[in-house]
Structures are given as structure tokens and as C-alpha cells.
Coordinates of C-alpha atoms in Angstrom, one line a residue:
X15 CA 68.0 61.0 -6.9
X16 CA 71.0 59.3 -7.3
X17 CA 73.5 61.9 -9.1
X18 CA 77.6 61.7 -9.4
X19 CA 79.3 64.3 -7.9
X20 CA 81.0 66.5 -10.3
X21 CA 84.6 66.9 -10.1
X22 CA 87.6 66.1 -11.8
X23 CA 87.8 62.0 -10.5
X24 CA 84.5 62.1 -12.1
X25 CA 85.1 64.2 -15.4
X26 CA 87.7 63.3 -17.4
X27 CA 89.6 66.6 -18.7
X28 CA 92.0 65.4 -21.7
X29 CA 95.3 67.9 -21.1
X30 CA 96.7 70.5 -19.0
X31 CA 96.7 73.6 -20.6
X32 CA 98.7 76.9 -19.7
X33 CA 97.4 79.4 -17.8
X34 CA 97.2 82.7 -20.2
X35 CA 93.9 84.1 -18.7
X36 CA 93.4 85.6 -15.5
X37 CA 89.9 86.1 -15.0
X38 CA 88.3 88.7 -12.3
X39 CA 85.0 87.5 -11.5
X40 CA 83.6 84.2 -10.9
X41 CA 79.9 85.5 -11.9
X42 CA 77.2 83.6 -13.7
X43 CA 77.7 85.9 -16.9
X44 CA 81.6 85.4 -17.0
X45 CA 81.4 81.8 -17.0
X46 CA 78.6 81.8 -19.1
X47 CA 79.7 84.1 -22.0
X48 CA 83.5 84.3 -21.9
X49 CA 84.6 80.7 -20.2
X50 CA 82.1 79.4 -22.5
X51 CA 83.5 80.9 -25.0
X52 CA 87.1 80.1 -24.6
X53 CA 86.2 76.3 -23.9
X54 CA 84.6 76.0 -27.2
X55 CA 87.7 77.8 -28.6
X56 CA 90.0 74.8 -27.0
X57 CA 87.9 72.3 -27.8
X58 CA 88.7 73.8 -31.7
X59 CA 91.8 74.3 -31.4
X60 CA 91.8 78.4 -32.0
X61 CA 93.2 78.7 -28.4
X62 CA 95.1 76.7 -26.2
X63 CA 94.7 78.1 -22.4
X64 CA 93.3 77.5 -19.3
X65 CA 91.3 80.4 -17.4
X66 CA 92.4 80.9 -13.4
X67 CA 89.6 82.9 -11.6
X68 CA 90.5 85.8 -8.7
X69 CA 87.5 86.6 -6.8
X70 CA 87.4 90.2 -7.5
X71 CA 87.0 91.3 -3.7
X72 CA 89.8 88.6 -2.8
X73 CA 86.9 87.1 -0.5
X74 CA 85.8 83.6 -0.5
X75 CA 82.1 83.3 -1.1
X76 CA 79.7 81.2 -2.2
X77 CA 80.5 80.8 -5.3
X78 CA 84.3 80.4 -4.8
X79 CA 83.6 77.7 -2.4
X80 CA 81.4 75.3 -4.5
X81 CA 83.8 75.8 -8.1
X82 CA 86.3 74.4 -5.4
X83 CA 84.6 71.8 -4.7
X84 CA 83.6 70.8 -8.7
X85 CA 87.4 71.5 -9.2
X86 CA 86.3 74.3 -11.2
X87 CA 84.1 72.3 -13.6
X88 CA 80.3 73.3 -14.4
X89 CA 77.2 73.8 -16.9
X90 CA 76.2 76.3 -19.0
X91 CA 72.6 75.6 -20.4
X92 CA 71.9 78.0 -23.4
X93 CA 68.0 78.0 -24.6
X94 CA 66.3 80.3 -26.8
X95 CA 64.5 80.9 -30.4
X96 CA 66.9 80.6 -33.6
X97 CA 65.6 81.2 -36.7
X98 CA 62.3 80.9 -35.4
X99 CA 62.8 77.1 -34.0
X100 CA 63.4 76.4 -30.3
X101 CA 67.0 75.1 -29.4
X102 CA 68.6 74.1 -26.5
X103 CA 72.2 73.3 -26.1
X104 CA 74.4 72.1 -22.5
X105 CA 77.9 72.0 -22.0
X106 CA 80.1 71.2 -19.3
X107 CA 83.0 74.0 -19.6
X108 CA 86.4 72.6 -18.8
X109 CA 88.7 75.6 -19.5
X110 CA 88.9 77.1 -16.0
X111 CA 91.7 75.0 -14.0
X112 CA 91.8 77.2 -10.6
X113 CA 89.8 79.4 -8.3
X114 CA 91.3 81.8 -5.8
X115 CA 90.1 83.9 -3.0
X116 CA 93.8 85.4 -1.9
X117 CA 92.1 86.5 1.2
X118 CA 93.2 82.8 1.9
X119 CA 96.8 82.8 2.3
X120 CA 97.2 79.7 0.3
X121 CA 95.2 81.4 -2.3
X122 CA 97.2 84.6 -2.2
X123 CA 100.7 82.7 -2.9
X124 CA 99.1 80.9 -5.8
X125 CA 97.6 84.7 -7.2
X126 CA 101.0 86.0 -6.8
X127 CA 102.7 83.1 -8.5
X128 CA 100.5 83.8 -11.4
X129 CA 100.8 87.2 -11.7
X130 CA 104.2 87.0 -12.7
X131 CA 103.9 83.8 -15.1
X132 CA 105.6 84.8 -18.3
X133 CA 102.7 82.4 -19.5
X134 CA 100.3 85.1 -18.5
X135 CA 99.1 87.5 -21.4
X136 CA 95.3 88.1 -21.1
X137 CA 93.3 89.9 -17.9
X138 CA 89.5 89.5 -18.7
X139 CA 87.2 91.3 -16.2
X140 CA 83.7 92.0 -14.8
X141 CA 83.9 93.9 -11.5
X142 CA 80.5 95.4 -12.1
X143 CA 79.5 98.8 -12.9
X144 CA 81.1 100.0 -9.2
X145 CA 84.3 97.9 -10.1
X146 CA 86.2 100.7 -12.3
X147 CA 85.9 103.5 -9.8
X148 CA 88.8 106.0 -8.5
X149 CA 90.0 106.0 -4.6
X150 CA 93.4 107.6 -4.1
X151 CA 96.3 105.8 -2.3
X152 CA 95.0 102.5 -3.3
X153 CA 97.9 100.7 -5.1
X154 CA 100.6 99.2 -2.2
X155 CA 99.2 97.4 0.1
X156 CA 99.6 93.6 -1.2
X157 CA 95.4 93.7 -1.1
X158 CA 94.1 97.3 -2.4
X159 CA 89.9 98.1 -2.3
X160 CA 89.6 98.9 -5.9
X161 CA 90.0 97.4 -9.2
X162 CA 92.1 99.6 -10.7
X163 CA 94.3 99.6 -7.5
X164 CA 94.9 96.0 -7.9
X165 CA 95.5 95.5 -11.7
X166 CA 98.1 98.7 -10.8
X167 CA 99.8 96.7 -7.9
X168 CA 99.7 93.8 -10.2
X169 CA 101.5 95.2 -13.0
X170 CA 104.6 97.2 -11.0
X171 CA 105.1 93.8 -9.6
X172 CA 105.1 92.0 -12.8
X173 CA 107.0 95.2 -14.2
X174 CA 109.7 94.8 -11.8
X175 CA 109.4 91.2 -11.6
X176 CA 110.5 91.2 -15.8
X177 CA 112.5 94.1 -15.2
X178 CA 110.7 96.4 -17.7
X179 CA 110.2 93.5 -20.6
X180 CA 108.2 94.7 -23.0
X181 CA 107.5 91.1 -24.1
X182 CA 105.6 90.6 -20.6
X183 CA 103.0 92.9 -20.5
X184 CA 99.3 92.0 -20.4
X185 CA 96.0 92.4 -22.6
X186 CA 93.1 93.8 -20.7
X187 CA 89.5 92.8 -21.8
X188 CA 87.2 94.3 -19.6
X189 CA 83.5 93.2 -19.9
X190 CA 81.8 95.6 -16.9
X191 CA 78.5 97.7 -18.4
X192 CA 80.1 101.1 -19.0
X193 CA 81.4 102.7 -21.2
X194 CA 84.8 103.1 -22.0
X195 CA 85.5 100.3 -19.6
X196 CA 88.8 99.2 -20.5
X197 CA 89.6 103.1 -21.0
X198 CA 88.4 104.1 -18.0
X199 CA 90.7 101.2 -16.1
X200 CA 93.5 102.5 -18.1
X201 CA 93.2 105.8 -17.3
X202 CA 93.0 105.4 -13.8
X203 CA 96.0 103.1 -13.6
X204 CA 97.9 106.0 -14.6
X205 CA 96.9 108.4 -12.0
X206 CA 97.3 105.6 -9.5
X207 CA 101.2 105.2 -11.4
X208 CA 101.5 108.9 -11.1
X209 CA 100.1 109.7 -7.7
X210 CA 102.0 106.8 -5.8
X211 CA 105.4 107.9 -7.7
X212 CA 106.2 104.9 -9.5
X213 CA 108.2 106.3 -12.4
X214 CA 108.3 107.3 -15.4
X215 CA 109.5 104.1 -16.7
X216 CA 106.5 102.4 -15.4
X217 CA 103.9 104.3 -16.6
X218 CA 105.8 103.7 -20.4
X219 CA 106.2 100.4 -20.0
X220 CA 102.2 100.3 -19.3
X221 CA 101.4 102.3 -22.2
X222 CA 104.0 100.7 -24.3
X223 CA 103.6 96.9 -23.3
X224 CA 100.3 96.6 -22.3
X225 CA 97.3 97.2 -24.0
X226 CA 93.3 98.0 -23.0
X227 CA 90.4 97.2 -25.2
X228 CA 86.9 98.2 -24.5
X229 CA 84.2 95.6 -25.2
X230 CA 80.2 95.7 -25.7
X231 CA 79.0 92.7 -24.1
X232 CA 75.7 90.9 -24.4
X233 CA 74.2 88.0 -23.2
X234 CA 71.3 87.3 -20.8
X235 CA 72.3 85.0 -18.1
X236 CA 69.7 84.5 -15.5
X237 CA 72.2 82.4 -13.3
X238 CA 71.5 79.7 -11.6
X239 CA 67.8 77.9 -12.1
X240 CA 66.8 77.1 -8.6
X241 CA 63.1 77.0 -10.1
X242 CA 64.0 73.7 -11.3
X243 CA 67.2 72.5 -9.9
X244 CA 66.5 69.4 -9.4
X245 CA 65.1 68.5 -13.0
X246 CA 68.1 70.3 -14.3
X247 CA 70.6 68.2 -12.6
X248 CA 68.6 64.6 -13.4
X249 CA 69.4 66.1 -17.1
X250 CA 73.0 66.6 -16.8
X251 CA 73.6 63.2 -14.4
X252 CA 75.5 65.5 -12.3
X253 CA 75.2 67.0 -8.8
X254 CA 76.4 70.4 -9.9
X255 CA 75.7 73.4 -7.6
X256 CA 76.8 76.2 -10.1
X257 CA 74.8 75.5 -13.6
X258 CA 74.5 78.6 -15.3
X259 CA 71.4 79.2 -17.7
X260 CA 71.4 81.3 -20.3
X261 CA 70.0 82.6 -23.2
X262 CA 71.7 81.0 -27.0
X263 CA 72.2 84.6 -28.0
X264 CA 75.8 86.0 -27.7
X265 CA 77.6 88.7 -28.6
X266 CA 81.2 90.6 -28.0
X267 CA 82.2 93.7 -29.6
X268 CA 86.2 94.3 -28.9
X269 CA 87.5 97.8 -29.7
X270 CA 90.9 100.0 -29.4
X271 CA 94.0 101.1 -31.3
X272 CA 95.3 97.8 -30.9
X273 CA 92.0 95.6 -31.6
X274 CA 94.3 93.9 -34.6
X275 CA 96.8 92.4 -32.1
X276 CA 93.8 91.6 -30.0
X277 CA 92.2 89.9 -32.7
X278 CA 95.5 88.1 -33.8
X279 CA 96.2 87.1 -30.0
X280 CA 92.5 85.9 -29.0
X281 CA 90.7 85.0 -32.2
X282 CA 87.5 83.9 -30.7
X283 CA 86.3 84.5 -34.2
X284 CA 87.6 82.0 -35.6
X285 CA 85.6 79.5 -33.5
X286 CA 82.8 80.5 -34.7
X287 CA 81.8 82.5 -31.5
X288 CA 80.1 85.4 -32.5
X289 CA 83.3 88.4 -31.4
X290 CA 83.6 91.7 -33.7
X291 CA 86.7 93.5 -33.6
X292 CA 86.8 96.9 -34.4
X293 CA 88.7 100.0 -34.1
X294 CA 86.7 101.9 -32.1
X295 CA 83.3 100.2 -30.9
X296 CA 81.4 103.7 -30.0
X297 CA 79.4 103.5 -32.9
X298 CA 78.1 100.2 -32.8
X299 CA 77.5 100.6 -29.0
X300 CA 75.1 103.4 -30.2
X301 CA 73.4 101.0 -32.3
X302 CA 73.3 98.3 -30.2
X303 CA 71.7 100.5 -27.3
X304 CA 69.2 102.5 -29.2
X305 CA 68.0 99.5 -30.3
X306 CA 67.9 96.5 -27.9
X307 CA 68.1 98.6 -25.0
X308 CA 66.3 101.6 -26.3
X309 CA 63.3 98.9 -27.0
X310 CA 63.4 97.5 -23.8
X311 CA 63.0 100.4 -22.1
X312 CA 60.5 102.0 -24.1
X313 CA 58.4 98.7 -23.8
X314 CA 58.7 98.4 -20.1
X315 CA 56.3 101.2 -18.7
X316 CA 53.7 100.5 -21.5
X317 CA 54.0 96.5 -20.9
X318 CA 53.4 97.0 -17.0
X319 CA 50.4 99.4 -17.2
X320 CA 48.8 96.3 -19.1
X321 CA 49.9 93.7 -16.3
X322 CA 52.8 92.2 -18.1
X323 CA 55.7 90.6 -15.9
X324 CA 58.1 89.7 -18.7
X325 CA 59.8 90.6 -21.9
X326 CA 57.8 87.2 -23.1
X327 CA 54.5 88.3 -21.7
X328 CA 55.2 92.2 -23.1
X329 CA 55.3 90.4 -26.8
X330 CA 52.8 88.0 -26.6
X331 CA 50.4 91.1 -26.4
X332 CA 49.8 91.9 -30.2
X333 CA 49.5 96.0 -29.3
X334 CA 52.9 96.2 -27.6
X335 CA 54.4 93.8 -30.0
X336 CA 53.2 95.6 -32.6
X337 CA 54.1 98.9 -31.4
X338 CA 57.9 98.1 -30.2
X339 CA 58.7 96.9 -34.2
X340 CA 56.5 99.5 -35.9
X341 CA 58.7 102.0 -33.3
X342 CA 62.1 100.1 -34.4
X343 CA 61.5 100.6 -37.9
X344 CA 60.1 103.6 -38.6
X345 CA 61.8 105.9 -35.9
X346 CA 65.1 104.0 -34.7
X347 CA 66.9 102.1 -37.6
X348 CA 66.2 105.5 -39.8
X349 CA 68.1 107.7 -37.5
X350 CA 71.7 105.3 -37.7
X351 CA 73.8 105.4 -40.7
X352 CA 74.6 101.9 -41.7
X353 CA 73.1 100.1 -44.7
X354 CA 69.5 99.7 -44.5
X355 CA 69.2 95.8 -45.1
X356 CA 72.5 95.0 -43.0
X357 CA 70.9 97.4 -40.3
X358 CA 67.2 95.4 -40.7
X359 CA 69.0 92.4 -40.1
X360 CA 71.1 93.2 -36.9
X361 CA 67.4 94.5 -35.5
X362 CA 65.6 91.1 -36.4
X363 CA 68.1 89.3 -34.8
X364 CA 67.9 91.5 -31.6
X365 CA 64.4 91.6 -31.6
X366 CA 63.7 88.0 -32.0
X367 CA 65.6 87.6 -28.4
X368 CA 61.7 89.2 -26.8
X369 CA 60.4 86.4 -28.4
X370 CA 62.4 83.6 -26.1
X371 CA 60.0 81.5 -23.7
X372 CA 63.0 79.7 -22.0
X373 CA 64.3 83.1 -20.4
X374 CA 62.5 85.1 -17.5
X375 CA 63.6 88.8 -18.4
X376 CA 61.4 90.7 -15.6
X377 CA 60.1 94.0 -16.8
X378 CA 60.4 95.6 -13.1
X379 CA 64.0 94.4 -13.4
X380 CA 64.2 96.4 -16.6
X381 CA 62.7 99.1 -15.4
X382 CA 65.5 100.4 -12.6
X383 CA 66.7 104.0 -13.5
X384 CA 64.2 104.4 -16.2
X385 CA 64.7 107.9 -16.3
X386 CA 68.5 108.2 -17.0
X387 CA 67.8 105.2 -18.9
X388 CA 65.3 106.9 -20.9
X389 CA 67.5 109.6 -21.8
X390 CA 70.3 107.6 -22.8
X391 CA 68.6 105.0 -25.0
X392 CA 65.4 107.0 -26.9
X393 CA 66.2 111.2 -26.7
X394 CA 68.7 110.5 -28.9
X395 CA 66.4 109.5 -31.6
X396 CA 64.0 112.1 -30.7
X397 CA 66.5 114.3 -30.9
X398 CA 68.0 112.9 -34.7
X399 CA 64.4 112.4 -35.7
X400 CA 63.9 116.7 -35.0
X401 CA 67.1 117.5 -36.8
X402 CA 67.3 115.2 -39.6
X403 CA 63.8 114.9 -40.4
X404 CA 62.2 117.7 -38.8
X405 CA 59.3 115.9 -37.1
X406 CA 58.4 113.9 -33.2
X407 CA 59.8 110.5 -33.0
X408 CA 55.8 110.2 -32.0
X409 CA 56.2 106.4 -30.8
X410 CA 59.2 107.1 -28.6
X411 CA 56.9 110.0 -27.2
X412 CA 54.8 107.6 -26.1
X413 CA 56.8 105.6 -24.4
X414 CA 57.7 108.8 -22.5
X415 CA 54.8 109.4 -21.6
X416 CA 53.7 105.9 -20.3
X417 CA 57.1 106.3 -18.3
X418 CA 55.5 109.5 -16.9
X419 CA 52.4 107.7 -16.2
X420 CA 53.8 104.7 -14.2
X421 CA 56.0 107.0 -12.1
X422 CA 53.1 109.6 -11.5
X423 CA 50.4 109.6 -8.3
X424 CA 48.4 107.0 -8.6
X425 CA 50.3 104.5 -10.3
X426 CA 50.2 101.0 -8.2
X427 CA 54.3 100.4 -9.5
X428 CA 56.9 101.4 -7.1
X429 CA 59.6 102.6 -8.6
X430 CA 63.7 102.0 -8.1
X431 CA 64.9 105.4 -9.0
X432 CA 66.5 108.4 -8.1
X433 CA 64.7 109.5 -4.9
X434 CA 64.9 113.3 -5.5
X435 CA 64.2 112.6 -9.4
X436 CA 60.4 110.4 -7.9
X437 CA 59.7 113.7 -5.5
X438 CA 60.1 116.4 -7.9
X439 CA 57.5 114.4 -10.5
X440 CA 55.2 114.0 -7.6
X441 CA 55.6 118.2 -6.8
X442 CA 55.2 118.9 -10.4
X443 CA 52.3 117.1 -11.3
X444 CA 49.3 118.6 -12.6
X445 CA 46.2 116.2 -13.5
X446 CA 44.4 119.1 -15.0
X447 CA 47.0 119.9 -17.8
X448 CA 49.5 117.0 -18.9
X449 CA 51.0 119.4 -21.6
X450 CA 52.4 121.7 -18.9
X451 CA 53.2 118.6 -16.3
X452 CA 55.7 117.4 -19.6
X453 CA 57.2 120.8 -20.0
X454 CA 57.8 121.5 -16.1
X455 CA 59.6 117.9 -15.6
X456 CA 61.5 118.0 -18.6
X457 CA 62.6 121.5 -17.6
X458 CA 63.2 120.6 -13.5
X459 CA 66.6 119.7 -13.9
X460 CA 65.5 115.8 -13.6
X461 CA 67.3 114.7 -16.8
X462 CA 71.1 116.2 -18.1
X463 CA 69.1 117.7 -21.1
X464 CA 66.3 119.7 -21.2
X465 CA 64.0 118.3 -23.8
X466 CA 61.6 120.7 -24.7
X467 CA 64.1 123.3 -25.7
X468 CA 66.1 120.7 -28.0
X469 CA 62.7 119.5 -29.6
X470 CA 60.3 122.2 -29.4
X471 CA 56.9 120.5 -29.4
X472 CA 57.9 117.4 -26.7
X473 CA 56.2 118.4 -24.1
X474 CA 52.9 119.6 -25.9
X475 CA 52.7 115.8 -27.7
X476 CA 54.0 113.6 -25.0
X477 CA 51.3 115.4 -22.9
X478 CA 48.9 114.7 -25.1
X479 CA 50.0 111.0 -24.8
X480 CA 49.8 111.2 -21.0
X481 CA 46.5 112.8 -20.9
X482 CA 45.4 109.7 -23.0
X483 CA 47.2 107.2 -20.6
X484 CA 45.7 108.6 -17.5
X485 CA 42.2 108.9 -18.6
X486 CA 41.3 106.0 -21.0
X487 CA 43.6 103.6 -19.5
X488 CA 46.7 102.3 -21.2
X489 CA 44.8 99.9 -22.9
X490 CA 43.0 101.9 -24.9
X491 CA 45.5 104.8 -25.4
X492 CA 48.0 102.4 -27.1
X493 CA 45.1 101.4 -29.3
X494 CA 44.1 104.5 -30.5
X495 CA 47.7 105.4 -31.1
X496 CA 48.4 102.3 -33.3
X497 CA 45.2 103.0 -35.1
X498 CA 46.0 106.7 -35.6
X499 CA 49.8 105.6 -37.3
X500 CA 48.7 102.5 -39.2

């Protein structure tokens, strides 16, 4: 196969633009959701800036090594269902201009060159969930462990750099999957400030000139599709080693005190890109998780008792399709207060993402953690369901109980959970009365909450569930519950 290397003697890229974005992470999701983003802003004339990369562990890898090599250029293949067509878009993203790895000491002096770019204004970030973590004395050395350690030794050198300008300090946009990101960064900065003695004047200045939004991200980006690589790069003419595939679905919630200047600053918006700025984005988090993620992993432990492998394979089976929109709209959108039809809407959308055959969501992927995810995702509308309506959430239930079922003795899954968590299951289970295996799990200290005294009647119903899982086969129990709610 005769394919053109892809670099920048072989791509022509129009203009130079300034470098205004320092990006931490050269990931598939951050250059398929927010370089992505920002070249289609470009190309529209919202923004004008070019995105320089930092390897977040200031270590060259793999991925470091071949954006070098493409001068930074590459792919991003969206596919997916819209409107209820298939659509499939490429496009070679133009907007990064430099990749560094300051491990390398030519790297390093071109990081701290741009670190103190009056140019500079945005810090976009996706460390992972261990990224944003706490380790004292991690701030002066020129290469600390953490990522709050480095965005403080960034800013007291850009700080005394612009001796205290107000004008110079930097937006944070921070995209890792907790919550509270940007927050959380924040806050540790200032005990990293206050700790290493930095001053008073400092720590103002970073309240005062900088500011820290949280974001919602969401986007599935499988990475790299080495299934058909080669098919893929006869497409795009191109010998590129760092495609990124994707699903056409995006979306980026932005939220804080200063969300307007945000907005005003990095108007993503106004490209069309789907980016919601908002004061606070707790509450549409809430939404977003009970239902997409609440779905997901209710579905998961029902879909694999049934031999399912994927999201796509969970929905082409009419009993769990039917049962993960029947739960959605009966038990979830009910218990969140929003307008019914905007609400429906927002869900349909969401929902039609299952339906995507371009995208291989795994459900043993999905289903790590399950039990804090569990309690994070669907007690809370078991719990709103008890309050506000006085009844079981009878379909999120279920999916407890399946969850129960696949982690149990006998089940041929192996889970990916917490160790202790898998044992204590195991100790407590009792074949001969499911109703009292509920009540002694949700009671053994396994989850935060203890579920059966917050919803009296859990354990008795979910066990009821169970006993129908383990003894007809999940087959049958989840059609005998869809007949008995029709």
C-alpha cells in the first residue's frame, strides 16, 4: 500500500497561529474531543490559537514520539447514529503546533518558554482520575510528581515572571472524570502555595487572576482502530499512526463563578460545537449520570447474564432494550426536576448513543466498580422514588439484583472490584433466602449507605428479584418482570 507520510511537507497548514492553549495530555479523548473541537473553531473563525501538548508525566512515550513525527497532525474519525441515519465524518485536526516531553531537555526549555508567553491564557487538562491527587512538598523542583504540583510551580514562575500582573494569569479547564475537577486542582494549589510559603501575594494573585472551571465531559473515544488500520489509512491516503475513532456524539458542560468570562474568552459555542456554560454544572452532572451512566450500569449485569458483549449487542435484545427505556422513563426522568419534554429530549438523545453499530462499548469494560458505581448512579433514584413518591424504583431493583447475581457463587463473570467488597458477598450469601442475602450485604458496610434502612422494603424486593435470577435464569426472570409492569 502505497500511502504518503503525513507531516507538515505533506499537509499544507494555511497560517501560524498563537499559542494560547497548553494542553496536558496527548490522549486519544483530548485530541478527539477538545483539539477537535478547537480546530473546527479555527477553521470558523470563533478562535484563533494553536494548542501545544505537555506530556503530563513529562515522559516521552509512544504517543509523543509518533505526533513528532506527523508534526503534530492526525485524524479524528467520528461514526455513529443521528437522527436515526448512519453518519460518518474524518478530519485531519491541524490546531496542535508542538509536542513536548520536558524530560527531554530540548523539550523542557521550549515548556518553560511557554509557560511564561504573555500569549498564554488557557490550561486544558486530562491527567486521569489519579491526576488531581495531593502529595506534600511537591511544588519546587523544576519537574514535581503531581499535577497540581506542576500547574503550582508553573504559575509562581509565571507569577514572578509578570511580576504579579493580573493581566497574565491563566484559565484552567480541566476535563479528568471527577468531580469538582477544576475545584479540586484549585484547592490543592493553595495548600501547595501555603505549605511551601509562597506568600500571601501569590496565593491572591491565583485567586484574583486566575480562574478554575469544572467541566462534565463526554464522548466515547475507543482510540486507535488497530482492527482495521490498514483499511482506515487506504481511506484517509495517509500513513498516520495516531487516528483517533470516535463516536459523532459530543458533549462539554463548563461551570464556575466565572463561566461568563469563560464563555466570552473560549466560545466553542459559537462554532456550533455542542459546549454549555453554566454557573454551577452539579445539577446537570446529576442528570447526566443518572441517566447515561445510571443506564449503563444498570444494563450491564442484566445484558451479560444473557451473553451480551456490547452496549450494541445489550440493545439489539428486545427484553433489555425494552427494559432500559421503560426504566428511563418511568423511574429516572420523574425523579429530576427539569421540564418534562426538554428532559425527554436530552434522554432520547443519550439513549440513541446504545443504538451505535460503529462503536465497540464492552459491557465488562462497563462493568469495573459496579458496586460504588451502583450506588452513585441508581440509589439515588431509589432513594427519590421512596421519598417523593413513596414506592420501589422496582426496575432499578432489578438491576440490583442482577448485579448481586453476576457477582454471587456461581456466576462464570469475574469481576474487577473491590477485593474485600467480592469476599464479604461470597461470606454472606445464602442460596436458601435471597431476601435476607439483600438485607445482610446492604447492611455489611460494602456500600457508604445502608440501603435498606433509607428504603425500607429493598432488600425484601430486590431479593425477590434475585431469587428469580438464580433460579429461572435471567432470561426468563427479566421476562416475567416486563410482563408483570407492562
Amino acid at each position: 500500500m502505497n500511502l504518503k507520510p503525513l507531516n507538515r511537507s505533506t499537509v499544507d497548514v494555511e497560517l501560524q497561529r498563537p499559542v494560547r492553549v497548553l494542553q496536558f495530555g496527548e490522549g486519544n479523548f483530548l485530541r478527539a474531543f477538545v483539539d477537535w473541537q478547537i480546530d473546527i473553531a479555527n477553521e470558523k473563525g470563533v478562535l484563533d490559537t494553536s494548542v501545544a501538548i505537555v506530556s503530563p508525566r513529562f515522559n516521552e512515550n509512544h504517543a509523543t514520539s509518533i505526533l513528532k513525527q506527523q508534526n503534530c497532525l492526525f485524524n479524528v474519525m467520528l461514526e455513529g447514529i443521528e437522527e436515526g441515519k448512519p453518519k460518518r465524518e474524518i478530519r485531519m485536526v491541524k490546531s496542535v503546533c508542538d509536542i513536548m516531553a520536558p524530560d527531554n531537555e530540548d523539550d523542557r526549555k521550549r515548556y518553560e518558554n511557554l509557560i511564561l508567553s504573555p500569549e498564554l491564557r488557557f490550561v486544558i487538562s486530562n491527567t486521569t482520575e489519579a491526576g488531581i491527587r495531593y502529595e506534600k512538598d511537591d511544588v519546587m523542583s523544576w519537574k514535581p510528581v503531581t499535577f497540581p504540583g506542576k500547574v503550582t510551580n508553573l504559575l509562581w514562575k509565571r507569577f514572578n515572571h509578570f511580576h504579579g500582573d493580573k493581566s497574565k494569569g491563566l484559565i484552567f479547564i480541566c476535563c479528568e472524570l471527577i468531580e469538582d475537577n477544576a475545584t479540586t486542582l484549585h484547592n490543592y494549589v493553595i495548600r501547595h502555595a501555603e505549605e511551601a510559603n509562597l506568600g500571601s501575594d501569590f496565593i491572591n494573585w491565583i485567586n484574583e487572576a486566575c480562574i478554575f472551571v469544572d467541566t462534565l465531559v463526554d464522548r466515547i473515544v475507543p482510540g486507535f482502530p488497530k482492527d482495521n488500520i490498514d483499511e482506515v489509512k487506504a481511506e484517509l491516503g495517509f500513513d498516520d499512526n495516531v487516528v483517533v475513532k470516535g463516536e459523532l456524539y459530543h458533549l462539554w458542560a463548563i461551570g464556575g463563578k466565572d463561566y461568563e468570562t469563560v464563555a466570552r474568552e473560549f466560545p466553542l459555542d459559537k462554532a456550533g460545537m455542542h459546549v454549555l456554560f453554566m454557573p454551577s454544572i452539579k445539577a446537570f452532572r446529576d442528570k447526566k449520570v443518572r441517566i447515561l451512566n445510571g443506564s449503563h450500569t444498570g444494563m450491564v449485569p442484566v445484558a451479560l447474564q444473557l451473553g451480551c458483549e456490547t452496549v450494541m449487542d445489550a440493545f439489539n435484545n428486545k427484553d433489555v432494550n425494552r427494559f432500559i427505556n421503560k426504566m428511563v422513563e418511568t423511574e429516572v426522568l420523574p425523579m429530576i426536576d427539569e421540564d418534562p419534554a426538554e428532559l425527554k429530549a436530552f434522554a432520547d438523545g443519550i439513549l440513541e448513543r446504545f443504538y451505535n453499530p460503529y462503536i465497540k462499548h464492552y459491557l465488562k469494560s462497563i462493568a469495573l466498580n459496579s458496586l460504588s458505581k451502583w450506588e452513585a448512579r441508581n440509589f439515588p433514584t431509589v432513594l427519590d422514588t421512596y421519598i417523593k413518591a413513596g414506592k420501589l424504583a422496582e426496575f432499578e431493583l432489578f438491576t440490583f439484583a442482577a448485579l448481586l447475581s453476576l457477582y454471587g457463587p456461581g456466576s462464570s463473570f469475574s469481576p474487577e472490584d473491590d477485593e474485600a467488597a467480592l469476599a464479604k458477598i461470597k461470606e454472606l450469601w445464602n442460596d436458601k433466602d435471597f431476601a435476607d442475602t439483600v438485607r445482610k450485604i446492604v447492611e455489611s458496610g460494602i456500600f457508604v449507605l445502608n440501603f435498606e434502612q433509607l428504603v425500607p422494603g429493598f432488600s425484601a424486593k430486590a431479593g425477590e428479584y434475585l431469587n428469580n435470577i438464580r433460579t429461572s435464569g435471567m432470561e426468563k426472570a427479566l421476562s416475567d418482570f416486563l410482563n408483570a409492569h407492562a
